mmCIF file of C-alpha atoms in Angstrom:
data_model
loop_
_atom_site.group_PDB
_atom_site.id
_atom_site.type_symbol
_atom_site.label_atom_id
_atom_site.label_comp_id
_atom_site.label_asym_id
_atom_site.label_seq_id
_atom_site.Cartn_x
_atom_site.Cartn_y
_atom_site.Cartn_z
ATOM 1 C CA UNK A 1133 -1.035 -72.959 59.094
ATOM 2 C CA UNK A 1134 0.121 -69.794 58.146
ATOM 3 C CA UNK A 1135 -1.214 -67.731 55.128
ATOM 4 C CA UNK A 1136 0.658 -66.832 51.623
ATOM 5 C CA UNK A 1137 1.210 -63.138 52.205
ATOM 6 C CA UNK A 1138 -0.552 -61.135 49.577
ATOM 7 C CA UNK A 1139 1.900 -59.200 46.869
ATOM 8 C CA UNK A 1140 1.953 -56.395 46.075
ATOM 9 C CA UNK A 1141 0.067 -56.664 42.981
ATOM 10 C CA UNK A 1142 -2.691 -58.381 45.051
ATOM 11 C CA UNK A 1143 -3.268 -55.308 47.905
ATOM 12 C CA UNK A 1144 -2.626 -52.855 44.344
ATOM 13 C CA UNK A 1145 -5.566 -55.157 42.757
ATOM 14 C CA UNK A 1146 -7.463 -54.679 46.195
ATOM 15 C CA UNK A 1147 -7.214 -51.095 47.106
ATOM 16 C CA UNK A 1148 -8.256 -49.915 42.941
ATOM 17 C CA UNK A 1149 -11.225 -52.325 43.782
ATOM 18 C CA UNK A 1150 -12.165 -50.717 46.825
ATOM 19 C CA UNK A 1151 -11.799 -47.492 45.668
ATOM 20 C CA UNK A 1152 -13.400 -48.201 42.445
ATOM 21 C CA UNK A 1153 -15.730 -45.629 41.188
ATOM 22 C CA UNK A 1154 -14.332 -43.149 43.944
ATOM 23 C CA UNK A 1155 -12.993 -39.972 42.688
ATOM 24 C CA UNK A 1156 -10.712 -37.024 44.581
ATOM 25 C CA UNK A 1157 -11.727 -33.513 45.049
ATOM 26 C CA UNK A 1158 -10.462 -33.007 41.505
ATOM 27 C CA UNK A 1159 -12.445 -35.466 39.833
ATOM 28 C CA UNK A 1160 -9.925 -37.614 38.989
ATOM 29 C CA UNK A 1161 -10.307 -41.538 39.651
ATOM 30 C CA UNK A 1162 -9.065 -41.674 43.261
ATOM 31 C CA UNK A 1163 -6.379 -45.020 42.346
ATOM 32 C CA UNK A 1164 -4.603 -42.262 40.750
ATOM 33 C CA UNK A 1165 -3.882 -40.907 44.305
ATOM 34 C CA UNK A 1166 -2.605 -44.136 45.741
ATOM 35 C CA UNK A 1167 -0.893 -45.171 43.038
ATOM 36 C CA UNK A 1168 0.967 -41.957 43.482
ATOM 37 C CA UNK A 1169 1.350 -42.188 47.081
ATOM 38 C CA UNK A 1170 2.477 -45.879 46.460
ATOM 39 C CA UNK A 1171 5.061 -44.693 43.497
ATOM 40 C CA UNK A 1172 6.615 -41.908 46.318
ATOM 41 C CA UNK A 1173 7.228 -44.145 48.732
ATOM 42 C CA UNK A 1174 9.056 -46.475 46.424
ATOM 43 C CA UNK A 1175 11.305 -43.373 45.183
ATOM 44 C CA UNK A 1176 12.081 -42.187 48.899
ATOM 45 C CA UNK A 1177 13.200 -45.665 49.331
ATOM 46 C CA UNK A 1178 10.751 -47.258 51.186
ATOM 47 C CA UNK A 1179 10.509 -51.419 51.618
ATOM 48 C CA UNK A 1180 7.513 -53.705 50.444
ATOM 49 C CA UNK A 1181 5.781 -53.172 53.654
ATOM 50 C CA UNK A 1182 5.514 -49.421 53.264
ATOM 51 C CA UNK A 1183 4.363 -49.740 49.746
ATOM 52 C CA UNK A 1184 1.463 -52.130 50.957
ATOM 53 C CA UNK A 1185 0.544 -49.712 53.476
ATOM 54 C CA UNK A 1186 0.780 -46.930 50.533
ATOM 55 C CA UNK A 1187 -1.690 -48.843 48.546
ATOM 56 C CA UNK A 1188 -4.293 -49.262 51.513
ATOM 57 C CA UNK A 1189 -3.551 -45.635 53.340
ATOM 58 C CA UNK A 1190 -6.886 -44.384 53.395
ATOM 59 C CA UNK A 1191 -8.436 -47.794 52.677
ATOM 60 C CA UNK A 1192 -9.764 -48.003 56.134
ATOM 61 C CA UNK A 1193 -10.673 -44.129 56.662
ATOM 62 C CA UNK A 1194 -12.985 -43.966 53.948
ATOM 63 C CA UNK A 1195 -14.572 -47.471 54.784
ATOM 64 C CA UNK A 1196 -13.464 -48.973 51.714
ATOM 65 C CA UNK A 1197 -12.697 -51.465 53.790
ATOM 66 C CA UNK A 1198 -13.290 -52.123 57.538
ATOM 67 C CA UNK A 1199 -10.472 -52.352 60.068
ATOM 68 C CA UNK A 1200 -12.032 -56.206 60.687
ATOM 69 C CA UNK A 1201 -10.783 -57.000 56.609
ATOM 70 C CA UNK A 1202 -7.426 -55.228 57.732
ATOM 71 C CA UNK A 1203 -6.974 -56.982 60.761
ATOM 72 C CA UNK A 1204 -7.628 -61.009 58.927
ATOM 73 C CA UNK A 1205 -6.093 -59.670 55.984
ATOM 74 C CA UNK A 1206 -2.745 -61.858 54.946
ATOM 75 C CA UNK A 1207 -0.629 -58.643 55.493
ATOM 76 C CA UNK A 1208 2.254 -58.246 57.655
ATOM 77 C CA UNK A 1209 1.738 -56.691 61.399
ATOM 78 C CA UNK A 1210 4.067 -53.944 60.460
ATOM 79 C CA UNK A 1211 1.694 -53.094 57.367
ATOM 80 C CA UNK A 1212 -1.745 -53.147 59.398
ATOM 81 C CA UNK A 1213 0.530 -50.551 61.832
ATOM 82 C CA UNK A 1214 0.988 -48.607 59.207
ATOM 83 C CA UNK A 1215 -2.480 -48.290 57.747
ATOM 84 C CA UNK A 1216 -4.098 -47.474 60.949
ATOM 85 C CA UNK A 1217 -1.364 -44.826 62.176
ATOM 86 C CA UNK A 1218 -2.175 -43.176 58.570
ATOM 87 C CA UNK A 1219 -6.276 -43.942 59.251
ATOM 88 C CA UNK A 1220 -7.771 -40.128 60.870
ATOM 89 C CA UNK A 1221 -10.172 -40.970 62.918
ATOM 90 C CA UNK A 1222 -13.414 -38.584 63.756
ATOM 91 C CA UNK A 1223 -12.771 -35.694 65.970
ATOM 92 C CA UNK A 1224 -9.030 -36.500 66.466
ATOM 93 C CA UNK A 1225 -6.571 -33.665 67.067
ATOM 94 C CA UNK A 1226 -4.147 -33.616 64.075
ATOM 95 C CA UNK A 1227 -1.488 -33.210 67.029
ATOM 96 C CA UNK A 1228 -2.527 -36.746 68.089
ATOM 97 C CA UNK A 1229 -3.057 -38.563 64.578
ATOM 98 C CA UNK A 1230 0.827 -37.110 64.186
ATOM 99 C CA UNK A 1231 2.110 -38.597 67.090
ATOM 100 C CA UNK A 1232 0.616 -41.976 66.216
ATOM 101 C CA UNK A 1233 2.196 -41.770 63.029
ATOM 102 C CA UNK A 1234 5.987 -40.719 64.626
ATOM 103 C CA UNK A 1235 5.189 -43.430 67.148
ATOM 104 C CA UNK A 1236 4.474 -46.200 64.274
ATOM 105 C CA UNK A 1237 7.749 -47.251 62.609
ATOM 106 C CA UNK A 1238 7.263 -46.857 59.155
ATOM 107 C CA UNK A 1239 4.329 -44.614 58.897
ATOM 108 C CA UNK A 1240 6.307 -41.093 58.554
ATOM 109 C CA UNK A 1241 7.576 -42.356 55.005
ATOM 110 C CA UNK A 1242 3.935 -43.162 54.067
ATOM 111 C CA UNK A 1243 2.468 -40.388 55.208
ATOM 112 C CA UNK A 1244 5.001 -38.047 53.648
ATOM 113 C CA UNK A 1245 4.481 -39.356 49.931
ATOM 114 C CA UNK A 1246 0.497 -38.787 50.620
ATOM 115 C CA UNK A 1247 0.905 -35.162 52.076
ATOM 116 C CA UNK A 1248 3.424 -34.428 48.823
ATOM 117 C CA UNK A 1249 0.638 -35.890 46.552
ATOM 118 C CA UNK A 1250 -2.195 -34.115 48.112
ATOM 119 C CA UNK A 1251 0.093 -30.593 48.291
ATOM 120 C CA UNK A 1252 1.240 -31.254 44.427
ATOM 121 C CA UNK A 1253 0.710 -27.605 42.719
ATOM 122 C CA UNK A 1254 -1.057 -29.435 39.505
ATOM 123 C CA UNK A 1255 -3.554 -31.216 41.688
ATOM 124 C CA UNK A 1256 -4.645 -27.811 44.012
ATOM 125 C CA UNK A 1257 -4.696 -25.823 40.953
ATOM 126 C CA UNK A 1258 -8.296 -27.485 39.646
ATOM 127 C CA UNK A 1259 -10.021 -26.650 43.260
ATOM 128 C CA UNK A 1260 -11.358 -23.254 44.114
ATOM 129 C CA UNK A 1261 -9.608 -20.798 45.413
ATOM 130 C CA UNK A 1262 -10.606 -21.136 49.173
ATOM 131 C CA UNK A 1263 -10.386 -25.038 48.965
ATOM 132 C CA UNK A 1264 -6.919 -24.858 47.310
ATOM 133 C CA UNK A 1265 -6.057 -21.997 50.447
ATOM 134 C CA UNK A 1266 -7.587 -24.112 52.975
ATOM 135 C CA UNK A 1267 -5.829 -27.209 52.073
ATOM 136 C CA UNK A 1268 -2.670 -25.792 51.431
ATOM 137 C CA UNK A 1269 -2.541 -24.340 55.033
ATOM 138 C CA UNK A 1270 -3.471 -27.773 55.964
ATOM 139 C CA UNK A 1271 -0.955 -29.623 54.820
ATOM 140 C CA UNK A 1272 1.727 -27.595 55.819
ATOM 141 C CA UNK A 1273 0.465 -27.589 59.242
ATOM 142 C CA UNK A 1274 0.460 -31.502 59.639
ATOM 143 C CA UNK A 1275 3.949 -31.143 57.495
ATOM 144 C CA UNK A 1276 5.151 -29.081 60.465
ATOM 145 C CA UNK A 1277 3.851 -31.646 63.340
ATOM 146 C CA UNK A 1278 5.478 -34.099 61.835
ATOM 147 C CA UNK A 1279 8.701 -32.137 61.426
ATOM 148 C CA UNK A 1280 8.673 -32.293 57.922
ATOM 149 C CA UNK A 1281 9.980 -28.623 57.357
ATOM 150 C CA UNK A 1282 11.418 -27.623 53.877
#
């Protein structure tokens, strides 16, 4: 018998308790981040799905929750996709995690909004000067794998 997807409120409710008591390399609590991430891929557009995905994008990177939860989870295929094209995984060439996100219909959208969040001016301006440098550079350089120029 199949299972009652969850809503969207339901993977929101799940990722801030996952992440709960997690903060960014600001300080700031880190369900700031995917609500953010979440909120950009509604305004470029993107569907349900995507915004699922938003909510859990680095759910399974930082082992807030294990790629066993995703894979039972009452989510749609097209969602768990999404999640684990977005997931780095150790040692991985940033040329290959951006091919598995070009390859993953959907994920480029997802992606996007995070890299725009993580690049926002207001958020690098509380690091350090060589963290805010070094993270800069890097997210222009996955921007430009993934051909998102300008």
């Amino acid at each position: 018998m199949p299972r009652t997807p969850l809503t969207l409120a339901q993977v929101e409710a799940t990722a801030r308790a996952a992440h709960s008591g997690q903060t960014d390399k600001a300080g700031r609590p880190y369900a700031e981040h995917l609500q953010a991430v979440a909120e950009g891929v509604r305004a470029r557009g993107g569907d349900e799905e995507q915004i699922a995905a938003a909510w859990l994008h680095d759910a399974v990177e930082d082992d807030a929750l294990s790629t066993r939860w995703l894979r039972e989870a009452a989510l749609s295929s097209r969602t768990k996709d999404i999640v684990l094209a977005v997931s780095k995984r150790a040692g991985e060439p940033p040329e290959a995690y951006a091919a598995r996100i070009l390859a993953t219909p959907g994920a480029l959208l997802v992606k996007e909004s995070d890299l725009a969040h993580n690049a926002d001016p207001a958020r690098l301006a509380v690091l350090d000067e060589a963290t805010c440098t070094r993270l800069t550079e890097k997210y222009a350089r996955m921007r430009a794998l993934l051909g998102l120029v300008g």
